[in-house]
Every structure is written in structure tokens, then in C-alpha cells.
XYZ file of C-alpha atoms in Angstrom:
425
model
C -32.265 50.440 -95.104
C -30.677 48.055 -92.647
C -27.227 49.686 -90.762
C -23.868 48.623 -92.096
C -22.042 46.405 -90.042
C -20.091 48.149 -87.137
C -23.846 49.578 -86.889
C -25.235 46.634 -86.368
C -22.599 44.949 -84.549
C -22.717 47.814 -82.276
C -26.781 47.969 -81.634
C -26.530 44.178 -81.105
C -23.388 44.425 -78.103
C -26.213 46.872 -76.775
C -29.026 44.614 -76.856
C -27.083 41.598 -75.381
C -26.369 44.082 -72.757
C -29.369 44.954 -71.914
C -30.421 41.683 -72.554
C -28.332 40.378 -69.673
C -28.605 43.399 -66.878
C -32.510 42.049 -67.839
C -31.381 38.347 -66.682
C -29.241 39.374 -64.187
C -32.246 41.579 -62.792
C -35.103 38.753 -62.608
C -36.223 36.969 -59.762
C -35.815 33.568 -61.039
C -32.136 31.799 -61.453
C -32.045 31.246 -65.003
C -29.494 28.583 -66.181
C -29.075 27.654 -70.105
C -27.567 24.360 -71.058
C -26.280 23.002 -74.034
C -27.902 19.625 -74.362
C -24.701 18.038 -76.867
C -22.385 18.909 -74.083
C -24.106 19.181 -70.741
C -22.437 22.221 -70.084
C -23.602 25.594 -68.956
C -23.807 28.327 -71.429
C -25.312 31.271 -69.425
C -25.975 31.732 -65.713
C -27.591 34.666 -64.408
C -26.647 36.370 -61.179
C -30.079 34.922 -58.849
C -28.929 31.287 -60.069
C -25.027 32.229 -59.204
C -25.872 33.259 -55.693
C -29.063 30.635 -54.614
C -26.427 27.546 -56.693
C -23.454 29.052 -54.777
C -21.738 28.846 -58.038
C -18.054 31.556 -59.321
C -19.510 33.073 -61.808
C -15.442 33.270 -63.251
C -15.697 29.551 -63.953
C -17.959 30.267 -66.705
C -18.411 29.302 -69.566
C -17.974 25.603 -69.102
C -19.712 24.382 -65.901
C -21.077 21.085 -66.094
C -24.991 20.494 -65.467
C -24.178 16.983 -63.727
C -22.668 18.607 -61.034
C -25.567 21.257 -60.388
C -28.002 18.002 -60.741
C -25.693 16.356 -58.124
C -26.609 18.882 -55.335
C -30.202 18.755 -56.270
C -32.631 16.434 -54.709
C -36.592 15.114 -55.389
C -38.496 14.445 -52.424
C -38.064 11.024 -52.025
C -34.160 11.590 -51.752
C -33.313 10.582 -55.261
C -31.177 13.013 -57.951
C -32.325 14.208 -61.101
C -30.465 14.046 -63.846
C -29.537 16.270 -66.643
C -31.040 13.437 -69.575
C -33.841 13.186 -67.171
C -34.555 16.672 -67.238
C -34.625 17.245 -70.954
C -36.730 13.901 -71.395
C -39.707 14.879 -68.950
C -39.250 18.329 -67.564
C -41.137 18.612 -64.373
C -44.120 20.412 -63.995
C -43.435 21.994 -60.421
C -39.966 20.742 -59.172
C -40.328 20.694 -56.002
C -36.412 20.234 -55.393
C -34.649 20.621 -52.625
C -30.667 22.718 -52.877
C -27.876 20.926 -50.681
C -26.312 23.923 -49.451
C -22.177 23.631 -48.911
C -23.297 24.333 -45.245
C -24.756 21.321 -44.974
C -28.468 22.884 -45.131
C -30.751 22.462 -47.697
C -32.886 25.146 -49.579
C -36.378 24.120 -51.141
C -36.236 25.509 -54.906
C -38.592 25.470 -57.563
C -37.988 24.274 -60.744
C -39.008 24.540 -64.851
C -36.834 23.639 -67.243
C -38.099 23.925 -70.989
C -36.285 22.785 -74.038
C -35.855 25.534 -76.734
C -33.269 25.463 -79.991
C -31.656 28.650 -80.863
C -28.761 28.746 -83.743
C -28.878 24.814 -84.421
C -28.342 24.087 -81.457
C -31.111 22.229 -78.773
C -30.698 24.139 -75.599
C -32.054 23.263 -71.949
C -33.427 26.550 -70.681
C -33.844 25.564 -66.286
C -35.397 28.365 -64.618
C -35.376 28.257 -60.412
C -36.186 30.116 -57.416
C -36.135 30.129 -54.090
C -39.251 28.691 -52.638
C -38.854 28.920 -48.865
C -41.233 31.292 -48.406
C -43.792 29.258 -50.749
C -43.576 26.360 -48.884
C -43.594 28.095 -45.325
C -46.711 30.015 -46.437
C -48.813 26.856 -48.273
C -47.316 25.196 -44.331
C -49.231 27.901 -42.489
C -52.105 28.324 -44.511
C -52.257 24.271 -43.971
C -51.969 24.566 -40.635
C -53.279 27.649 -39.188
C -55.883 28.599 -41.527
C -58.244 30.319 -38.451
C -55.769 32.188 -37.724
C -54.931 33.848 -41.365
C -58.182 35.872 -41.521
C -56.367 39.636 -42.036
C -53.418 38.063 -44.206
C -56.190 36.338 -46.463
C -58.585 39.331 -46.713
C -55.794 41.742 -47.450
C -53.005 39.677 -49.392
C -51.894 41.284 -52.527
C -52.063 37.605 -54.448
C -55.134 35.702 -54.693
C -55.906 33.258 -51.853
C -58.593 30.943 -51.938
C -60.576 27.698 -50.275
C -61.684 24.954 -52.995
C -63.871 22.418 -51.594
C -62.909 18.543 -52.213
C -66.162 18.541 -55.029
C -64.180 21.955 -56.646
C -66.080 24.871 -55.273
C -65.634 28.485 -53.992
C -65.212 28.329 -50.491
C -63.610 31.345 -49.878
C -61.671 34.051 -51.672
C -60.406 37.046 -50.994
C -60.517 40.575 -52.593
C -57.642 40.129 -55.038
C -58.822 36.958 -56.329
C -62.740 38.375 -56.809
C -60.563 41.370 -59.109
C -58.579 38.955 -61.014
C -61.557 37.206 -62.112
C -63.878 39.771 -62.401
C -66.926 38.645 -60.006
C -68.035 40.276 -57.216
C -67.221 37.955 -54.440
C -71.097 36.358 -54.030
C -71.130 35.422 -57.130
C -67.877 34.051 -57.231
C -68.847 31.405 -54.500
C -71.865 30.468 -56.288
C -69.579 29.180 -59.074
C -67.049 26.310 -59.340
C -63.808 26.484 -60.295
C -64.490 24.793 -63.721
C -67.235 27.377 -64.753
C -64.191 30.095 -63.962
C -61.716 27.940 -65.533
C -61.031 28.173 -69.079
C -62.456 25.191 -70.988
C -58.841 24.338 -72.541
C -57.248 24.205 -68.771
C -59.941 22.183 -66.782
C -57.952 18.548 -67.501
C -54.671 20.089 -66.023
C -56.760 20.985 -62.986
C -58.450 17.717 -62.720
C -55.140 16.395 -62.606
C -53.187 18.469 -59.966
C -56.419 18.136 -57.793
C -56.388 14.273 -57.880
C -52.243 14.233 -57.444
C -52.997 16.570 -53.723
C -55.649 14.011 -53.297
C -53.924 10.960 -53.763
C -50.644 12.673 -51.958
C -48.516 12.119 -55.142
C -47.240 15.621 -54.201
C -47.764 17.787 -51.501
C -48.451 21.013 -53.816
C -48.562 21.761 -57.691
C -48.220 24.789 -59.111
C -49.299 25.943 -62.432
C -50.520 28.077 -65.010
C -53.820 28.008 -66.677
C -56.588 30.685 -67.813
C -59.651 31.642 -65.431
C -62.613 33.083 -67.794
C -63.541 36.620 -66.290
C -67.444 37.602 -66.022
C -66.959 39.954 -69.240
C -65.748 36.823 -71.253
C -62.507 37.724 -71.581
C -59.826 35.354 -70.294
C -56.984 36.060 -67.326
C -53.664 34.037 -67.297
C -52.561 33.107 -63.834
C -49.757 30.992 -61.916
C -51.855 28.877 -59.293
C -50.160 27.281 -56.271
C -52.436 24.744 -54.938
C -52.212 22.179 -51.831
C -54.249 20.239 -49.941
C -55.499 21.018 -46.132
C -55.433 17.955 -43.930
C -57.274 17.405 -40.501
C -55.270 16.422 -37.699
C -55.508 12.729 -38.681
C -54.268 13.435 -42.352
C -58.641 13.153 -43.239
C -58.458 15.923 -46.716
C -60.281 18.802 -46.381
C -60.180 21.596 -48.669
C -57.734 22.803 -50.982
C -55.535 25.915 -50.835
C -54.592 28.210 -53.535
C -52.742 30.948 -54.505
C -53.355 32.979 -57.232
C -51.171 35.560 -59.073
C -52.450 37.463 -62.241
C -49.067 36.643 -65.011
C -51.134 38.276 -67.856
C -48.854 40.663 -68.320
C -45.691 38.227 -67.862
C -47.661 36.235 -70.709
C -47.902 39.264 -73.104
C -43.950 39.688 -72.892
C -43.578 35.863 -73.177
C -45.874 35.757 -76.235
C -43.662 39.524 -77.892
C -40.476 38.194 -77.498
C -41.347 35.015 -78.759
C -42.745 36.907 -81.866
C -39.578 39.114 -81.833
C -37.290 35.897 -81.828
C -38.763 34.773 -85.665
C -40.172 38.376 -87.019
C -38.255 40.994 -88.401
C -39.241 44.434 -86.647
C -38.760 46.901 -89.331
C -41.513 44.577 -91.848
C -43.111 42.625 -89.138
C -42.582 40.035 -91.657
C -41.091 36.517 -89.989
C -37.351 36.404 -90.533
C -34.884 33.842 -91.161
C -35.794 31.856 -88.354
C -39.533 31.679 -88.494
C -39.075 31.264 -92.287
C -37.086 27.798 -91.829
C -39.976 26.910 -89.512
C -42.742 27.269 -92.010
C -41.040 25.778 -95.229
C -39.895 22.415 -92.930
C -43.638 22.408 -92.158
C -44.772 23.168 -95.858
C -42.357 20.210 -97.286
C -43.391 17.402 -94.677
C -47.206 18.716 -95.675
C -46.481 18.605 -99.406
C -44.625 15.154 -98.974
C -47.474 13.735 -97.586
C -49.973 15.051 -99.902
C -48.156 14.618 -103.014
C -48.290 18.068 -104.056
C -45.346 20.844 -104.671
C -43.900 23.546 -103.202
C -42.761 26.799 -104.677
C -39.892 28.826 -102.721
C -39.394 32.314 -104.414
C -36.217 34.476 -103.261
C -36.585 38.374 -104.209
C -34.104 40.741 -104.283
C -35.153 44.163 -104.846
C -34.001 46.230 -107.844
C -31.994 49.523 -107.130
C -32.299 50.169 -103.391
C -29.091 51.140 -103.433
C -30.051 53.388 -106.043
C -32.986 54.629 -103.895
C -30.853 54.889 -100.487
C -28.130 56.990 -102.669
C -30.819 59.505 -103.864
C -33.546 59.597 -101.605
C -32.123 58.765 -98.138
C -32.127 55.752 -96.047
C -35.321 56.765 -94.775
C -36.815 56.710 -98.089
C -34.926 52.944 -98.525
C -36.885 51.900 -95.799
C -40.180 52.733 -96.978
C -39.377 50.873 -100.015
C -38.669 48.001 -98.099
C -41.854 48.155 -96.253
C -43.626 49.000 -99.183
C -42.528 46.119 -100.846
C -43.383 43.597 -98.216
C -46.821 45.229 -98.010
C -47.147 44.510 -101.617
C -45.663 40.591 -101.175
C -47.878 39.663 -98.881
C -50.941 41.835 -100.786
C -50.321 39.338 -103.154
C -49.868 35.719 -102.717
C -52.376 33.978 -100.981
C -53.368 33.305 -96.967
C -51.742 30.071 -96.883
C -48.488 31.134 -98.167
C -45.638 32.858 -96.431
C -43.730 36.051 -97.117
C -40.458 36.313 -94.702
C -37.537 38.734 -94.913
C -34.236 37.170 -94.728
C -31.792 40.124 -94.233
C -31.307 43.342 -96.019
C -33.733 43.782 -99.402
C -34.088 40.098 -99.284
C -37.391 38.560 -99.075
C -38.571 34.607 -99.348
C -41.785 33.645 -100.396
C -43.035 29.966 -99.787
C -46.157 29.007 -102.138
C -47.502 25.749 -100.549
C -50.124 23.465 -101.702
C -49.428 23.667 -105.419
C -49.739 21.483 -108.160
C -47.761 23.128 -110.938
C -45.315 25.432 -112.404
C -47.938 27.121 -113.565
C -50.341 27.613 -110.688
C -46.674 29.460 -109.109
C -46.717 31.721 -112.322
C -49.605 32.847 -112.015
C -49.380 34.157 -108.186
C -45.838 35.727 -109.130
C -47.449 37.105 -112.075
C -49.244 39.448 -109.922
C -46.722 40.095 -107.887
C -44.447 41.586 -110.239
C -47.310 43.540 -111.727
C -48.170 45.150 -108.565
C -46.898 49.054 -108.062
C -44.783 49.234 -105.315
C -41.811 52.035 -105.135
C -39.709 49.471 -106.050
C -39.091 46.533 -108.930
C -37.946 43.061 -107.668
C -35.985 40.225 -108.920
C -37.354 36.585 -108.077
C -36.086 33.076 -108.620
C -37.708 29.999 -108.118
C -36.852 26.717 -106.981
C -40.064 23.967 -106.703
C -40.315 21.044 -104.357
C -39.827 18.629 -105.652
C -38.165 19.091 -108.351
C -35.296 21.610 -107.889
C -34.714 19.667 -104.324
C -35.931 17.866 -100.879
C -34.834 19.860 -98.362
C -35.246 23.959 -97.482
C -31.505 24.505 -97.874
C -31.328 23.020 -101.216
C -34.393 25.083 -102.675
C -33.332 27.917 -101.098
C -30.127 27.885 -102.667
C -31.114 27.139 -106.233
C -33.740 29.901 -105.805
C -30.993 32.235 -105.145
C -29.543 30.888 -108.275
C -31.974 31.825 -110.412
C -32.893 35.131 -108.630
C -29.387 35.996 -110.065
C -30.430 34.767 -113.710
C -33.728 36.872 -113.405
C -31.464 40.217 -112.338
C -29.002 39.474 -114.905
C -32.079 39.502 -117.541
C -32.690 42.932 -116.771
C -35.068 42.523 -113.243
C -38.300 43.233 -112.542
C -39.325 39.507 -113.184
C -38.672 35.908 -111.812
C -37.152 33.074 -113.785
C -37.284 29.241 -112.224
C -34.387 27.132 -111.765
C -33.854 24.480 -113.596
C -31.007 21.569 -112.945
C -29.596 21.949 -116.477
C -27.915 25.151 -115.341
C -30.623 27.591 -117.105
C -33.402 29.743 -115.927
């Protein structure tokens, strides 16, 4: 059973705190914008200190005047519209310090939308020592022989054609070939097949002296087939009379940063007690089952359940035993609709199920048929609302499915009745 409210308001004051120490702990300056207003809705402490920014102005800074200080190589200013329209893939920015001095940073900014509203998530760091090391390796590569053998990152030569030149130790282990065999290869035939354009492309941008490095993440395939996500800094080694070459990069194994990524990203649309998705992943499937249905011409069933008596259950039994009901019950949702459809709980014992790809009432009867038949350790109520019939949009057939979930309880549970725009069930 899910905690009452000062319960839950409590364990989520927690979580934003640890959420924050978390932000406030990273590497990277981490700045969140709110793309209506251009203003800054969370700053971490890295991006306070390297943006020289009061962290008691906050909430409220405006983005403008962090873009002001920035600037692209060529001297110009980004700006925030800019930004949103065609984050860059590097950002290789420099900071105009108050001092007068200016910091290289790099920069990613990603769009995301959390709550309704489309956020501008900008994440930076200093790169000083990135560019003073890809300068050096440039530079003085003879004289880099114990620093390349023994580097904790991956360092390697690329020939202009996209061979092994030369790697080091930590680069053989990240992709899993002894270092002979590694320079018999070329990059491509380590690279995973979905990432070999991207590399094409930084490659011809170093070439072509677009940019003077590129950094970016892609997959190498390891030697036992299994694939290694890494962050690859890449630039281009010049002769004295600017004649290319070989390329330079730096490799750092973020398969682990990747797993996090890809959990919290799960976390931010599942529900962790059910492992069903939750609100928000639900409102991402129906829109996508409704512009699919629209343009095939077929319907959409959205079923909201409300399980019978877990009050009941919770009272006699025990929360503990509550929440084996719950899971229980999802088990048996999902058990028994069909692969393409969803089953997402929305909050408490309240579960959505979206039937897509149907072509009548009675195709949804029949799957909800089952599911009411199925033993689970507790009954369920369900009403139904059908696209497009009952309504257009998600909110609208969510709504009216609530409706008649009430109209199947009030009938005694243990069943589902559809809405109908008369008023009836």
C-alpha cells in the first residue's frame, strides 16, 4: 500500500535532498532552464563556482546573461533560442571570466519536458585541462611515450585512412583485444555499426578544420561481441606546416555512466513498487497509440481499474499484504491483455490499461473479459472510454473512463462497464 501523505511528502523532501547533494556533488555544472521564460530553475554548485554566479539570486537568473559571457570560437555569442534549436554537439565555448580571462568550457545542452513544462537541461565543465592535453599530445607526441603507455583513459593514434596506429593498455581493455590484434583492425570493424556515420563525420570536420576537436559518444564492439559505450575526444595532429597527420583520441569507458542514464530514465516513467510505467510514461504511450489509431482508422480502448477492497485487505491483513495485492494484480493485468497494449499504474490501487489497434467494442470485451476472470488476490473495477468515440484526446478518455469505473463499482465491482455520452454505462 502506498504511504499516506506526510509519508510521502516526507520520503520525497528526502529524495530531492539527496537528489541535489547528488548535483551539487558532480563534476559537470549543471544548469536547468525554463524555455517559456529563459530563466534559471536549478544551478548546481560546479556551475555556481566555474559561472561565478550568487547562488542567493536564485531562482530567477536569466539564461541571456550566462549566454552573454559565453563565446564560440570565432568570437560570436550563443544564444539561449539558439541553444534549444540546435544544441551543440561539443561546445567548445570559451567563459569570459570577471577578471578579464577567459576559461575554455565544454558544453551539452539537451532539451527534456518534465511537469508540462519544456526545460533546457545545459550541462558544462571545465575543459582546460582537455584542451592543454589534446595541445600536447598535438604537439609533443615523442615525447608522451610513459603518459600514453600508462594513462588511466584510453589514448590512441588513428591514421588519416582510420586505422590503429597506436593504443595503449587501457584502450586494448576497454575493447577487449589484445593490443596486436587491435592494430590489425580499423576503427570501423571496432566501431559499432549504428555509430560509424557519426565518426565519419567528426573525422572529416578535424580534416576539413571545421573544429579543432570533437568529442563524443558512440559504442566500440568488444572481441566477445558485446558492445562498450565510450566518450571519445578526438583531434587532429598537424606537421609543422599545418600538412594532417594522424588523429588523436581519447577514450573513456561511460558504460557504467550509461547504465545510470538508461535507470533513471526508466525510474522517471515506471513506478518502482509494480515496475509498471506510471503516470508519465502512460501519457507517452496513449499520445502515441491515438496519433497511430488516427492514422490507421482504427480505435482505441483506455480501461481505468480500481481495485475492490484494498482497504479492506490493508485493514485486515497489513500493508504488506496490500502490497502484494497490488503487485499481484498488475502481474495479472499485464498476464492478460496482449504485447502491444499497455498496463501503467497511475497512483495508489489505480491502474490504466491502453488496448490499441482495435476495431470494436467487442474485440475490448473480450480482452477485459479475461481479465476480470483471472484469480488474483484481489477483484477490480474497470471503466472504459474508446477512441474515438468517448473522445480525441488522452485527457478526455481518461476522464470518462474514470466515469464509468465509478458506474462499474457502484454495480457491485468485479467487472467493467463502458462509457457512453448519454450519461449511462
Amino acid at each position: 500500500m502506498a504511504p499516506d501523505g506526510a509519508e510521502r511528502l516526507a520520503r520525497l523532501e528526502d529524495e530531492l535532498a539527496l537528489a541535489r547533494a547528488a548535483l551539487d556533488g558532480s563534476a559537470e555544472g549543471v544548469v536547468v532552464v525554463d524555455t517559456r521564460t529563459w530563466r534559471v530553475r536549478q544551478i548546481n554548485a560546479p556551475a555556481l563556482v566555474l559561472l561565478e554566479l550568487d547562488g542567493a539570486a536564485l531562482p530567477g537568473i536569466g539564461f541571456d546573461a550566462i549566454c552573454r559571457r559565453l563565446r564560440t570560437e570565432d568570437g560570436s555569442t550563443p544564444t539561449p533560442a539558439a541553444l534549444l534549436l540546435a544544441p551543440p554537439e561539443d561546445g567548445a565555448y570559451r567563459f569570459m571570466r570577471a577578471d578579464g580571462g577567459a576559461v575554455p568550457v565544454a558544453l551539452r545542452a539537451t532539451r527534456a519536458r518534465v511537469a508540462g513544462r519544456d526545460l533546457l537541461v545545459v550541462a558544462l565543465r571545465d575543459a582546460s585541462a582537455r584542451v592543454r592535453t589534446a595541445s600536447e599530445l598535438g604537439a609533443a607526441s615523442t615525447r608522451c611515450g610513459i603518459t600514453f603507455s600508462q594513462a588511466a583513459i584510453g589514448l590512441a593514434h588513428v591514421t588519416l585512412d582510420g586505422r590503429w596506429s597506436r593504443v595503449n593498455a587501457r584502450l586494448a581493455a576497454i575493447v577487449g583485444y589484445p593490443e596486436a590484434e587491435l592494430l590489425a583492425l580499423t576503427v570501423r570493424e571496432t566501431t559499432h555499426p549504428d555509430d560509424t556515420d557519426n565518426d565519419a563525420l567528426a573525422y572529416r570536420r578535424l580534416l576539413d578544420g571545421d573544429i579543432p576537436y570533437t568529442t563524443r559518444e558512440k559504442r566500440y564492439v568488444r572481441k566477445d561481441g558485446t558492445p562498450v559505450w565510450v566518450s571519445v575526444n578526438s583531434s587532429l595532429a598537424r606537421a609543422a606546416d599545418g600538412t594532417p597527420q594522424y588523429f588523436i583520441a581519447m577514450v573513456e569507458d561511460i558504460t557504467e555512466r550509461k547504465r545510470s542514464e538508461r535507470r533513471i530514465r526508466h525510474l522517471a516513467t515506471h513506478d518502482a513498487m509494480t515496475g509498471l510505467p506510471n503516470r508519465a510514461g502512460l501519457q507517452q504511450h496513449l499520445d502515441g497509440a491515438l496519433r497511430a489509431a488516427r492514422a490507421a482508422g482504427l480505435r482505441v480502448g483506455v480501461a481505468f481499474v480500481d481495485m475492490d477492497k484494498l482497504k479492506q485487505i490493508n485493514d485486515a491483513q497489513g500493508h504488506e499484504a496490500g502490497d502484494l495485492a497490488l503487485v499481484d494484480l498488475a502481474r495479472q493485468l499485464r498476464g492478460q491483455v496482449r504485447g502491444e497494449d499497455m498496463v501503467a499504474r497511475i497512483g495508489g490501487d489505480e491502474f490504466v490499461i491502453v488496448l490499441s489497434d482495435v476495431a470494436t467494442r467487442a474485440d475490448i470485451a473480450a480482452i477485459l473479459d479475461r481479465v476480470v476472470r483471472a484469480p488474483a488476490a484481489a477483484a477490480c473495477s474497470i471503466g472504459v472510454s474508446v477512441f474515438p468515440d468517448d473522445g480525441d484526446d488522452a485527457r478526455t478518455l481518461l476522464r470518462h473512463a474514470d466515469t464509468a469505473m465509478y458506474r462499474a463499482k457502484q454495480a457491485g465491482g468485479a467487472g467493467y462497464a463502458f462509457f457512453h455520452s448519454t450519461g449511462t454505462s
